[in-house]
Amino acid sequence: MARARGLFIALEGGDGTGKSGALAHLVASLGAGDALLATHEPGATPEGRLLRERLLRRDGLDWTPMAELLLIAADRAQHVARVIRPALDAGRVVITDRYVGSTLAYQGAGRGIPEADIRALHALSTGNLWPDLTVVLDAPPELALRRGLARLAAEASGEDRFEALGLDFASRVRDGFRAQAAAALTRHVVIDATAPLAEVQAAVARAVRTAIAERDG
Ligand code: TYD
């Protein structure tokens, strides 16, 4: 039997939109195993974990937007080369909690780095690997920020540098994700993340199952 082609799916959204919970639900419902790999950014590799810690803590460091972008690109280069591409080459479905859509939204729309620069760096650092499908969880920043901050307080991880940027920044990030979906350069599904959690999670699972069925069909 011919080996299935790999399928690359990114789950995106602002802080507090429920991405991580949706991914956990998805993995539980699809069944983690050889066919599926759930991963995340930043920090899915040992090298990336070092970068994540530097990037997300408010530790008195003051990265310029370009330096921040380059650290994120380094994390992604490592993630793609060591984790994502090998899994896709083996025919697996790879679902990542955040990918380049987050960079276009946070470092692009949020920080003001031109989209063309982010795309050029993405081509260089990943061999221009884009998701087959991007699922965006969309919620008003007021709601998402409140939820995100509540979760961070519960976790006490101290990784709150982006949440701490406040409502204006979170609004630009949201607009950034919506603009990417509207431009439809790659396939996007936008899900209303203000709906009850079970509905949101079911909608994410439906979008992913459809993409898998299309690949296999
Ligand atoms: P993440 O671990 O997904 O946090 P959360 O679970 O709270 O969503 O991401 C951490 C932060 O990193 C998040 O605030 C967004 C930021 N980030 C960027 O700014 N650009 C990027 O390209 C990525 C991948 C993340």
XYZ file of C-alpha atoms and ligand atoms in Angstrom:
242
model
C 0.000 0.000 0.000
C 1.303 3.463 -0.850
C 2.306 5.471 2.172
C -0.037 8.344 3.012
C 1.228 11.839 2.245
C 1.981 13.920 5.303
C -0.482 16.628 6.268
C 0.528 19.818 8.054
C -2.010 21.692 10.176
C -1.437 24.804 12.310
C -3.702 25.882 15.142
C -3.527 29.631 15.633
C -5.120 32.385 17.682
C -4.428 35.073 20.252
C -3.494 34.337 23.843
C -6.449 32.923 25.790
C -8.481 31.755 22.782
C -8.337 28.141 23.969
C -5.886 26.700 21.445
C -4.029 24.435 23.801
C -7.233 22.925 25.222
C -8.568 22.398 21.703
C -5.378 20.615 20.714
C -5.503 18.353 23.771
C -9.127 17.511 22.943
C -8.184 16.840 19.327
C -5.377 14.486 20.237
C -7.686 12.642 22.634
C -10.402 12.336 19.987
C -8.149 11.387 17.059
C -6.003 9.133 19.199
C -2.304 10.004 19.473
C -0.179 7.423 17.754
C 2.119 6.835 14.849
C -0.172 8.627 12.428
C -0.421 11.882 14.384
C 2.124 14.252 15.865
C 1.029 17.137 18.080
C 3.652 19.790 18.594
C 3.928 23.484 19.456
C 5.901 26.718 19.148
C 7.921 28.202 20.556
C 10.056 25.594 22.284
C 9.323 22.087 20.992
C 13.003 21.105 20.721
C 15.685 21.197 23.454
C 17.360 24.094 21.625
C 14.024 25.847 21.169
C 13.231 25.538 24.875
C 16.234 27.729 25.626
C 14.950 30.324 23.178
C 11.400 30.124 24.527
C 12.524 30.901 28.029
C 14.440 33.957 26.850
C 11.557 35.116 24.659
C 8.606 34.802 26.990
C 9.842 35.871 30.401
C 9.838 39.471 31.500
C 13.351 39.328 32.799
C 14.498 42.862 32.152
C 15.752 42.036 28.644
C 14.493 44.285 25.885
C 14.601 42.538 22.502
C 14.057 44.737 19.470
C 11.209 43.519 17.244
C 13.782 42.278 14.695
C 15.826 40.414 17.322
C 12.588 38.840 18.617
C 11.689 37.790 15.063
C 15.105 36.210 14.526
C 14.874 34.210 17.769
C 11.459 32.942 16.726
C 12.815 32.061 13.286
C 15.694 30.150 14.906
C 13.228 28.177 17.032
C 11.165 27.420 13.932
C 14.157 26.430 11.787
C 15.117 23.870 14.431
C 11.502 22.696 14.849
C 10.944 22.215 11.110
C 14.259 20.479 10.440
C 14.249 18.167 13.455
C 10.563 17.501 14.115
C 8.073 18.649 11.479
C 9.724 17.671 8.189
C 10.795 14.200 9.326
C 7.219 13.516 10.494
C 5.689 14.803 7.237
C 8.202 12.750 5.232
C 7.045 9.700 7.196
C 3.470 10.431 6.101
C 2.215 11.623 9.496
C -0.388 14.275 10.262
C 1.423 17.078 12.097
C -0.609 19.534 14.143
C 1.264 22.442 15.634
C 0.003 24.828 18.311
C 1.243 28.052 16.607
C 3.428 28.482 13.522
C 4.209 31.261 11.034
C 0.661 32.657 11.308
C 1.593 33.694 14.860
C 4.683 35.468 13.548
C 2.646 37.363 10.941
C 0.141 38.328 13.648
C 2.466 39.126 16.602
C 5.689 40.328 14.985
C 3.922 41.610 11.845
C 0.559 43.148 12.787
C 1.535 43.502 16.465
C 5.113 44.757 16.299
C 4.994 46.333 12.843
C 7.563 44.262 10.945
C 6.657 44.261 7.219
C 4.929 41.085 6.065
C 7.299 40.722 3.112
C 10.287 40.569 5.493
C 8.599 37.879 7.597
C 7.788 35.850 4.486
C 11.354 36.160 3.163
C 12.791 35.018 6.502
C 10.264 32.182 6.647
C 11.378 30.950 3.215
C 14.987 31.024 4.349
C 14.524 29.414 7.748
C 12.076 26.622 6.829
C 12.580 26.026 3.104
C 9.246 27.836 2.750
C 7.118 25.220 4.512
C 3.516 26.480 4.888
C 0.653 24.563 6.523
C -1.867 22.725 4.343
C -4.519 24.078 6.704
C -4.528 26.801 9.364
C -7.308 26.734 11.971
C -7.747 30.119 13.675
C -9.541 30.461 17.014
C -11.022 33.944 17.006
C -12.254 35.861 20.059
C -12.455 39.531 21.051
C -9.197 40.509 22.743
C -10.985 41.647 25.922
C -12.269 38.131 26.510
C -9.157 36.331 25.326
C -6.817 38.498 27.368
C -8.867 37.953 30.523
C -8.797 34.197 30.033
C -5.118 34.176 29.106
C -4.122 36.153 32.187
C -6.257 33.941 34.433
C -4.514 30.858 33.074
C -1.075 32.378 33.474
C -1.824 33.270 37.082
C -2.868 29.655 37.682
C 0.261 28.267 36.005
C 2.647 30.760 37.637
C 5.068 30.134 34.748
C 6.050 33.790 34.452
C 5.783 33.491 30.640
C 3.560 36.515 30.240
C 5.556 38.959 28.149
C 3.059 39.029 25.261
C -0.060 39.120 27.427
C 1.508 42.042 29.298
C 1.485 44.114 26.100
C -2.205 44.802 26.689
C -5.370 45.330 24.732
C -4.155 47.413 21.766
C -1.487 44.871 20.975
C -3.957 41.978 21.387
C -6.376 43.757 19.009
C -3.706 44.118 16.335
C -2.826 40.441 16.753
C -6.462 39.434 16.303
C -6.787 41.639 13.207
C -3.564 40.099 11.909
C -4.990 36.565 12.126
C -8.267 37.618 10.503
C -6.469 39.396 7.668
C -4.431 36.263 6.943
C -7.608 34.181 6.757
C -9.297 36.774 4.509
C -6.300 36.914 2.162
C -6.591 33.110 1.824
C -3.084 32.654 0.435
C -3.173 29.287 2.163
C -6.238 27.430 3.394
C -7.768 28.822 6.598
C -10.767 27.943 8.766
C -11.815 30.575 11.338
C -13.685 29.306 14.407
C -15.641 31.513 16.812
C -13.866 30.912 20.101
C -16.567 32.695 22.138
C -18.871 29.674 21.669
C -19.087 27.125 24.503
C -15.833 25.198 24.868
C -17.294 21.881 23.709
C -18.573 23.525 20.503
C -15.236 25.171 19.803
C -13.404 21.906 20.317
C -15.879 20.010 18.141
C -15.471 22.598 15.360
C -11.683 22.277 15.477
C -11.941 18.479 15.359
C -14.345 18.702 12.390
C -11.998 20.951 10.414
C -9.073 18.623 11.035
C -11.032 15.440 10.264
C -12.219 16.999 6.982
C -8.654 17.814 5.964
C -7.496 14.287 6.813
C -10.428 12.748 4.922
C -9.640 14.898 1.878
C -6.031 13.800 1.926
C -7.050 10.163 2.192
C -9.960 10.427 -0.252
P 2.177 29.873 23.538
O 3.097 28.977 24.248
O 1.324 29.294 22.466
O 1.305 30.598 24.617
P -0.230 30.453 24.825
O -0.453 29.019 25.145
O -0.410 31.397 25.958
O -0.900 30.885 23.574
O 2.955 31.108 22.900
C 3.679 31.952 23.708
C 3.744 33.334 23.152
O 4.629 33.428 22.049
C 2.422 33.892 22.708
O 2.113 34.997 23.543
C 2.670 34.364 21.319
C 4.160 34.377 21.166
N 4.610 34.074 19.787
C 4.967 35.103 18.927
O 4.917 36.276 19.301
N 5.363 34.804 17.645
C 5.438 33.531 17.189
O 5.799 33.304 16.011
C 5.069 32.462 18.089
C 5.146 31.040 17.621
C 4.657 32.776 19.376
